[in-house]
Short mmCIF file of C-alpha atoms in Angstrom, two decimals:
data_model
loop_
_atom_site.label_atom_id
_atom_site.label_comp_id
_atom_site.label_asym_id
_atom_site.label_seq_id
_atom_site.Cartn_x
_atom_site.Cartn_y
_atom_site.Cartn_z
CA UNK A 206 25.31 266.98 110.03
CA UNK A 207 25.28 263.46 111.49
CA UNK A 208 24.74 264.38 114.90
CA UNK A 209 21.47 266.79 113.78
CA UNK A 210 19.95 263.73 111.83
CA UNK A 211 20.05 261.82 114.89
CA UNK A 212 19.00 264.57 116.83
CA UNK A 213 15.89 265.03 114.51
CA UNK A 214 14.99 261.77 114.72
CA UNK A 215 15.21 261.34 118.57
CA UNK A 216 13.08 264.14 118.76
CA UNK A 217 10.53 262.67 116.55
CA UNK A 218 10.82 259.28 118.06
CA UNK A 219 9.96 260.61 121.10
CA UNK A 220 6.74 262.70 119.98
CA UNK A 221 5.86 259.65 118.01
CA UNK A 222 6.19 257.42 121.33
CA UNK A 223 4.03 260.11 123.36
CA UNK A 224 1.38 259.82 120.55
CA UNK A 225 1.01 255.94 120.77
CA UNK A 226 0.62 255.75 124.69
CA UNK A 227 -2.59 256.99 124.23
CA UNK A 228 -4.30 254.90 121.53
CA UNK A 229 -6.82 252.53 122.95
CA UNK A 230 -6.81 249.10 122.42
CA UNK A 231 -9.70 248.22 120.85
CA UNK A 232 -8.67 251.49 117.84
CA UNK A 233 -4.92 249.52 117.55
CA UNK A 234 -6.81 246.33 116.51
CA UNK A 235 -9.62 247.71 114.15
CA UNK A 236 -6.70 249.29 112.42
CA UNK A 237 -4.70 245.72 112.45
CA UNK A 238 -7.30 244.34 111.33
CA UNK A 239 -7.71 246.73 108.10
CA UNK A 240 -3.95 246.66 107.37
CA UNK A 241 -3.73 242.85 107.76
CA UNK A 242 -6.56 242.44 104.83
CA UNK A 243 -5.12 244.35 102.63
CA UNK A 244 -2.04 243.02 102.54
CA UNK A 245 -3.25 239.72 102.28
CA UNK A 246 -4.51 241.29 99.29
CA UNK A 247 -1.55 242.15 97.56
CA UNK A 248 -0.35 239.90 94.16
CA UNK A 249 3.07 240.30 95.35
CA UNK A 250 2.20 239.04 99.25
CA UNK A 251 0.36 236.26 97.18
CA UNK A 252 3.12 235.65 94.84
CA UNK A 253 5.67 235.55 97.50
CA UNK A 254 7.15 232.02 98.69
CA UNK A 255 9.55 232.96 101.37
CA UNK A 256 8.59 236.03 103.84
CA UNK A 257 9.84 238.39 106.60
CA UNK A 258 7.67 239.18 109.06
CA UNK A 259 8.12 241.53 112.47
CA UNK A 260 6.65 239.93 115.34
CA UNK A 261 5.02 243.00 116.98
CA UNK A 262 5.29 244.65 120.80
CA UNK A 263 1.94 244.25 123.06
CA UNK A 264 1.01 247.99 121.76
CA UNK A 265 1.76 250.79 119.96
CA UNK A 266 1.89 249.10 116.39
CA UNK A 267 0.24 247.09 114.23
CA UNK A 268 -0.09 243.38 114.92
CA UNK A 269 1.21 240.46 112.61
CA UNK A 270 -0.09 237.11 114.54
CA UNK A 271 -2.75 236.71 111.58
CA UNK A 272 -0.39 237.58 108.98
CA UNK A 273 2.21 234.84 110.25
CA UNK A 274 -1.22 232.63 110.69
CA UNK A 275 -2.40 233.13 106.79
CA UNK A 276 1.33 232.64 105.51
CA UNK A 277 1.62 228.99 106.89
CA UNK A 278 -1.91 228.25 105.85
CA UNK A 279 -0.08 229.05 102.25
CA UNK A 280 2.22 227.23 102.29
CA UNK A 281 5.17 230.01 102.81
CA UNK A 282 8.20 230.12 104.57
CA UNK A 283 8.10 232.62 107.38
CA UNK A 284 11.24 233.90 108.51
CA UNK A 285 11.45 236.19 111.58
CA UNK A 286 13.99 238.89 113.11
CA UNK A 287 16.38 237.25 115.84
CA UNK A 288 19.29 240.33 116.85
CA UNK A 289 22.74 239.55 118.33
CA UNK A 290 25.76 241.00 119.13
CA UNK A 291 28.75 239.99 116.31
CA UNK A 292 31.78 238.53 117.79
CA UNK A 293 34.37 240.54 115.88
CA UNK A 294 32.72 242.85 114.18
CA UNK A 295 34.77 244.30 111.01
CA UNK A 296 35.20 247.78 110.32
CA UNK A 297 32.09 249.55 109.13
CA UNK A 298 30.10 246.71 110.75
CA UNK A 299 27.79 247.30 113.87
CA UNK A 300 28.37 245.57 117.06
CA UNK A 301 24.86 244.04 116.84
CA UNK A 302 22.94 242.82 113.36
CA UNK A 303 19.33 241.28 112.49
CA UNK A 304 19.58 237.53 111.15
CA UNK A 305 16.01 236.60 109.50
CA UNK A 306 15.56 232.76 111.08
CA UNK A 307 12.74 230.71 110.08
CA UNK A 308 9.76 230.18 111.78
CA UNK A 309 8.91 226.16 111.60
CA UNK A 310 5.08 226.88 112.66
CA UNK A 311 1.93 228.27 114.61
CA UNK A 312 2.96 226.05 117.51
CA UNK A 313 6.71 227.39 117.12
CA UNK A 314 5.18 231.06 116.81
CA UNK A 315 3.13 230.23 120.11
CA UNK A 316 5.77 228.95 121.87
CA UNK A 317 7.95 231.87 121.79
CA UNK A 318 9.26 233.73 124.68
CA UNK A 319 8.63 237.57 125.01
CA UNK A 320 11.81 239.40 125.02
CA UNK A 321 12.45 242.90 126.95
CA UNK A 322 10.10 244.61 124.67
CA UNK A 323 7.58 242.10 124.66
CA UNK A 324 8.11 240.84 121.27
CA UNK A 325 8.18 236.96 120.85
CA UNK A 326 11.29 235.96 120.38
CA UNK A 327 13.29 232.40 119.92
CA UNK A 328 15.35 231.36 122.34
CA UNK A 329 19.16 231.29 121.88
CA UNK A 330 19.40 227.88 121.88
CA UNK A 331 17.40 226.91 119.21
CA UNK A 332 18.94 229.42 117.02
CA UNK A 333 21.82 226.86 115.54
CA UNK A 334 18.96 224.82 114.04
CA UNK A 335 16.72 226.96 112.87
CA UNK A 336 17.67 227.93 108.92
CA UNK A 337 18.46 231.61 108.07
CA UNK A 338 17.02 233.74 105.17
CA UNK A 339 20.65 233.46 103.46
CA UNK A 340 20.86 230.10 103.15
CA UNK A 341 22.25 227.54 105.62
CA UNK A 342 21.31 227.45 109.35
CA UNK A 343 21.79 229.35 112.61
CA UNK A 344 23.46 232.88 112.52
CA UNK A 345 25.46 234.21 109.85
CA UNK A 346 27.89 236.50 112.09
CA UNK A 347 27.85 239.01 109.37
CA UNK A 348 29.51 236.71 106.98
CA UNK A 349 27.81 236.53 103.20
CA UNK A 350 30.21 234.55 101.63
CA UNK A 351 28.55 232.27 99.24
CA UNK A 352 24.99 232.84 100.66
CA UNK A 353 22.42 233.83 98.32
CA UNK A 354 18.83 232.81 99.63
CA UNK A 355 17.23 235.80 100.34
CA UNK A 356 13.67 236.93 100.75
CA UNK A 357 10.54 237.78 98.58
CA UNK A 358 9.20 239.96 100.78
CA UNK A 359 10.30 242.04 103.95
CA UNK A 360 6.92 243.21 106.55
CA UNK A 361 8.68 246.43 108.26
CA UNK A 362 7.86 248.31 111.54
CA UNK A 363 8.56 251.57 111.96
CA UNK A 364 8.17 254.42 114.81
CA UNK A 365 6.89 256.71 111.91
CA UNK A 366 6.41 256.60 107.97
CA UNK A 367 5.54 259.45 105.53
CA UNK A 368 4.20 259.89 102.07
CA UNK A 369 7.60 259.35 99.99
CA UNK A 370 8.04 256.09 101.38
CA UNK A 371 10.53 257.05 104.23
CA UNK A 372 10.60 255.03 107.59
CA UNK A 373 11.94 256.05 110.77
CA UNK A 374 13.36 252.91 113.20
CA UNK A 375 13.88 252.15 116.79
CA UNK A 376 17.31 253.75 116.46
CA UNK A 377 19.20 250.71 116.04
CA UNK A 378 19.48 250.30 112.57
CA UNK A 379 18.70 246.66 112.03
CA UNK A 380 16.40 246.52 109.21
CA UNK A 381 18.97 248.73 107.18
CA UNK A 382 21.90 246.97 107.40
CA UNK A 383 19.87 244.03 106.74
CA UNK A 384 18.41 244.80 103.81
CA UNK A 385 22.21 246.20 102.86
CA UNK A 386 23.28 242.45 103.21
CA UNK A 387 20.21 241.50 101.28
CA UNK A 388 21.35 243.91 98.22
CA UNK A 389 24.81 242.56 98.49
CA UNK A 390 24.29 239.10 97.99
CA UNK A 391 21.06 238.26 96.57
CA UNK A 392 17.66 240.11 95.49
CA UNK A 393 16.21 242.90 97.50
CA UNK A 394 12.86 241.94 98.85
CA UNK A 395 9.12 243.98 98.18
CA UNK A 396 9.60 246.17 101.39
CA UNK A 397 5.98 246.65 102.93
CA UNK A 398 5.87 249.11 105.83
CA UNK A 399 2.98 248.46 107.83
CA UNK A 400 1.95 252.06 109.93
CA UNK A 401 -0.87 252.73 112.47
CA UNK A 402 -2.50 256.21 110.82
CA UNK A 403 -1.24 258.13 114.32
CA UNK A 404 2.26 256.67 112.96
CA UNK A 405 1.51 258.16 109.19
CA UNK A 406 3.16 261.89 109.17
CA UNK A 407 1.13 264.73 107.39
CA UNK A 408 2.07 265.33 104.12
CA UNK A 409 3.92 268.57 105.11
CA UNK A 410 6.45 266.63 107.16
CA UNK A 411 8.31 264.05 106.24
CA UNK A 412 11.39 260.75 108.19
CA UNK A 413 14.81 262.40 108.39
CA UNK A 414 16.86 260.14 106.44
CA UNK A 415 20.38 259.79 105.38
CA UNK A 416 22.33 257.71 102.50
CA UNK A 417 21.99 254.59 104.40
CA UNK A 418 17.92 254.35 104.82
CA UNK A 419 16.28 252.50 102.81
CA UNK A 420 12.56 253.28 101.54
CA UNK A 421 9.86 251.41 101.02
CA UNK A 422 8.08 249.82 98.13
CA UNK A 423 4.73 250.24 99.38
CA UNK A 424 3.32 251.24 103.10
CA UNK A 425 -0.27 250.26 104.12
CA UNK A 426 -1.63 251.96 107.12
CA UNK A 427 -4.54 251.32 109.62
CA UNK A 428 -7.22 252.62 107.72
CA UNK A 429 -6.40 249.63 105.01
CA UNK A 430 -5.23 251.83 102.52
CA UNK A 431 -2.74 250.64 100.56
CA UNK A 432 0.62 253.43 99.04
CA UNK A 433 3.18 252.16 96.15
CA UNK A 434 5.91 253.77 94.69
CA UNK A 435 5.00 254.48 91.12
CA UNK A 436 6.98 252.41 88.72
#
């Protein structure tokens, strides 16, 4: 059963992949433009003092530069994904995780170095004193012993979304083990998936997902309209 899931999603990942290739520029940042605002329009993205936020690839997704722009200029703490490989990872743990670091500014944001996918990226070595989302600074190594910091609210990417909330990842499974640690040792953030509409599934389809995905609280897509899951 395992090995169809990931099968199905491969297969989707791919067709999703094809789809985005051929989205012009100019379309990708109309619709980052809509998503951005209404977000910014969101009581709990207002209420929220310490944020997540994916810094996005070139393409294929929607941007968050303005989004980590607005949150300094109120006053929030941004922290960012930073992956690396564990050094003795435990049984059930995978060999590489997603730490959320913090962000110190606009002129750290700027400063960052592209990584293999283009996203920016801090370097390793400023990692050690940069604080993490759990409380205390530099990487946690897995370990959540007596961390309890947490997050208000988590910005997701996805390769594709649908209309019960489900999100479909790179593969890797970072954002779900995260947000695993998250419901371990403190409060789970307000999960917002942002989605370009050529990302959005019809309503007749919908993400594979298994036990250990996690679904969102609300998704906003590139036409700026804004899904929650009812209460």
């Amino acid at each position: 059963m395992a090995a169809s899931l990931a099968a199905v999603k491969k297969e989707l990942r791919t067709k999703i992949r094809d789809v985005l290739k051929g989205i012009p520029e100019a379309a990708a940042a109309t619709q980052t433009s809509n998503a951005t605002k209404t977000l910014l329009s969101m009581p709990e993205y207002k209420a929220a003092r310490r944020i997540s936020v994916y810094l996005s690839m070139p393409g294929g997704e929607v941007s968050t530069s303005e989004i980590v722009r607005d949150a300094f200029d109120e006053g929030k703490k941004v922290f960012i994904p930073y992956t690396y490989k564990l050094e003795a990872p435990k049984d059930g743990q995978p060999k590489s995780i997603m730490d959320m670091v913090e962000l110190q500014s606009m002129n750290d944001f700027e400063s960052l170095e592209p990584d293999n996918w283009g996203i920016p990226t801090p370097s390793k070595d400023s990692i050690a004193s940069r604080a993490n989302c759990f409380g205390g600074t530099g990487i946690t190594n897995g370990k959540t012993d007596g961390l309890s910091a947490g997050i208000d609210l988590i910005v997701m990417p996805g390769m594709a979304f649908d209309s019960q909330f489900g999100r479909l990842g790179h593969g890797k499974g970072f954002y779900d083990y995260f947000l695993t640690r998250c419901h371990q040792v403190s409060r789970m953030p307000f999960r917002v998936g942002l989605s370009l509409t050529e990302q959005f599934l019809p309503p007749n389809e919908s993400v594979p997902m298994d036990a250990s995905d996690f679904r969102l609280d609300a998704l906003i897509t590139g036409d700026g309209e804004l899904r929650r899951v009812e209460p």
